[in-house]
Short mmCIF file of C-alpha atoms in Angstrom, two decimals:
data_model
loop_
_atom_site.label_atom_id
_atom_site.label_comp_id
_atom_site.label_asym_id
_atom_site.label_seq_id
_atom_site.Cartn_x
_atom_site.Cartn_y
_atom_site.Cartn_z
CA MET A 806 -98.39 79.14 -174.92
CA SER A 807 -102.09 79.37 -174.22
CA SER A 808 -103.26 81.81 -171.60
CA GLN A 809 -106.27 79.51 -171.13
CA ARG A 810 -104.31 76.41 -170.11
CA VAL A 811 -105.61 74.45 -167.10
CA LEU A 812 -104.11 71.27 -165.62
CA VAL A 813 -106.44 68.71 -164.04
CA VAL A 814 -104.70 66.14 -161.84
CA ASP A 815 -106.61 63.12 -160.58
CA ASP A 816 -105.89 59.40 -160.50
CA HIS A 817 -109.55 58.59 -161.21
CA GLU A 818 -109.71 58.65 -165.00
CA ASP A 819 -113.51 58.99 -165.29
CA LEU A 820 -113.64 62.02 -163.03
CA ARG A 821 -110.60 63.60 -164.68
CA THR A 822 -112.20 63.10 -168.10
CA LEU A 823 -115.52 64.63 -166.97
CA VAL A 824 -113.80 67.75 -165.64
CA THR A 825 -111.58 67.96 -168.73
CA LEU A 826 -114.56 67.72 -171.08
CA PHE A 827 -116.52 70.30 -169.11
CA LEU A 828 -113.70 72.88 -168.89
CA GLY A 829 -112.80 72.22 -172.52
CA SER A 830 -116.39 72.94 -173.54
CA ARG A 831 -116.14 76.23 -171.67
CA GLY A 832 -113.18 77.41 -173.75
CA TYR A 833 -110.20 76.25 -171.73
CA GLU A 834 -107.26 74.25 -173.03
CA VAL A 835 -107.19 71.40 -170.54
CA LEU A 836 -104.22 69.16 -169.83
CA GLU A 837 -104.47 66.02 -167.71
CA ALA A 838 -102.19 64.18 -165.31
CA ALA A 839 -102.96 60.89 -163.56
CA ASN A 840 -100.35 61.05 -160.78
CA GLY A 841 -97.99 63.38 -158.95
CA ALA A 842 -94.90 62.82 -161.08
CA GLU A 843 -96.89 63.43 -164.27
CA ALA A 844 -98.45 66.54 -162.71
CA ILE A 845 -95.04 68.01 -161.86
CA ARG A 846 -93.64 67.21 -165.30
CA THR A 847 -96.68 68.64 -167.11
CA ALA A 848 -96.84 71.77 -164.96
CA ILE A 849 -93.18 72.56 -165.55
CA THR A 850 -93.26 71.94 -169.30
CA ALA A 851 -96.73 73.27 -170.20
CA ASP A 852 -97.03 76.31 -167.90
CA PRO A 853 -100.73 76.00 -166.99
CA LYS A 854 -102.42 79.11 -165.61
CA PHE A 855 -104.43 77.06 -163.07
CA ILE A 856 -104.04 73.60 -161.52
CA LEU A 857 -106.79 71.48 -159.97
CA LEU A 858 -104.93 68.92 -157.88
CA ASP A 859 -106.31 65.83 -156.17
CA LEU A 860 -105.00 65.56 -152.61
CA ARG A 861 -104.67 61.76 -152.77
CA LEU A 862 -102.72 60.40 -155.71
CA THR A 863 -101.28 56.95 -156.25
CA ASP A 864 -97.61 57.96 -156.10
CA MET A 865 -97.57 60.95 -153.74
CA SER A 866 -99.89 63.33 -151.95
CA GLY A 867 -101.15 66.55 -153.45
CA VAL A 868 -99.30 68.38 -150.67
CA GLU A 869 -96.02 66.82 -151.84
CA VAL A 870 -96.78 67.88 -155.42
CA VAL A 871 -97.62 71.46 -154.46
CA ARG A 872 -94.46 71.75 -152.36
CA VAL A 873 -92.34 70.73 -155.35
CA LEU A 874 -94.17 73.10 -157.70
CA ARG A 875 -93.69 76.01 -155.30
CA THR A 876 -89.90 75.56 -155.55
CA VAL A 877 -89.88 75.93 -159.36
CA SER A 878 -89.84 79.53 -160.60
CA LEU A 879 -92.31 78.84 -163.44
CA THR A 880 -94.94 77.37 -161.11
CA ALA A 881 -94.13 79.19 -157.87
CA ARG A 882 -97.14 81.49 -158.26
CA THR A 883 -99.49 79.31 -160.31
CA PRO A 884 -102.91 79.11 -158.62
CA ILE A 885 -103.30 75.54 -157.33
CA VAL A 886 -106.58 74.35 -155.84
CA GLY A 887 -106.68 71.06 -154.00
CA TRP A 888 -109.69 68.85 -154.32
CA THR A 889 -110.78 65.86 -152.37
CA ALA A 890 -113.67 63.53 -151.67
CA ASP A 891 -112.98 63.93 -147.93
CA ASP A 892 -114.48 66.50 -145.63
CA VAL A 893 -111.97 69.27 -145.00
CA SER A 894 -111.83 70.71 -141.50
CA GLU A 895 -110.80 74.31 -140.97
CA SER A 896 -107.45 73.18 -139.49
CA HIS A 897 -106.82 70.91 -142.50
CA ARG A 898 -107.69 73.78 -144.86
CA GLU A 899 -105.21 76.03 -143.03
CA LYS A 900 -102.48 73.39 -143.45
CA LEU A 901 -103.23 73.18 -147.16
CA LEU A 902 -103.02 76.96 -147.53
CA ARG A 903 -99.70 77.00 -145.68
CA ALA A 904 -98.42 74.23 -147.98
CA GLY A 905 -99.10 76.41 -151.03
CA PHE A 906 -102.67 75.74 -152.15
CA ILE A 907 -104.89 78.76 -152.73
CA ASP A 908 -108.07 76.87 -151.84
CA CYS A 909 -109.52 73.38 -151.44
CA LEU A 910 -112.75 72.04 -152.91
CA GLN A 911 -114.72 68.91 -152.26
CA LYS A 912 -115.23 66.75 -155.32
CA SER A 913 -118.98 67.16 -154.86
CA VAL A 914 -118.61 70.76 -156.11
CA SER A 915 -120.88 71.63 -159.03
CA PHE A 916 -119.39 72.27 -162.45
CA THR A 917 -120.78 75.82 -162.26
CA GLU A 918 -118.91 76.47 -159.00
CA LEU A 919 -115.75 74.95 -160.46
CA GLU A 920 -116.01 77.12 -163.57
CA THR A 921 -116.52 80.23 -161.43
CA LEU A 922 -113.38 79.43 -159.46
CA VAL A 923 -111.26 78.71 -162.54
CA GLU A 924 -112.52 81.87 -164.21
CA GLN A 925 -111.22 83.96 -161.28
CA PHE A 926 -107.70 82.97 -162.27
CA VAL A 927 -108.04 82.15 -165.98
CA PRO A 928 -110.55 84.50 -167.59
CA LYS A 929 -112.13 83.10 -170.74
CA GLN A 930 -111.19 84.80 -173.99
CA TRP A 931 -113.79 84.01 -176.61
CA HIS A 932 -112.85 85.10 -180.12
#
């Protein structure tokens, strides 16, 4: 199992691919999921060290996904960051944190900011 494994969950394939290519170029092993069910399955079987999770998926909400993952021992403590194209109010952010997210980003975040966040939880190990 890779200690560099990151799961990117988004139903927009182009955006998911961009993030995957960027994080992959930075030394991470990146897995992808296009919906909530796939995210849950992948997280449980692949044991990612960090999950970037879209809040609005085609089959369920990101909150529903995170609630399921928090009940599974393998993923109960995995850092999960929500991301969304919507503005996030402070009260909405608090609800997300209570649901089990560690943070929430807007999709307009720069790749540098995203990498800095991921690196807090999944330090790069260049060989």
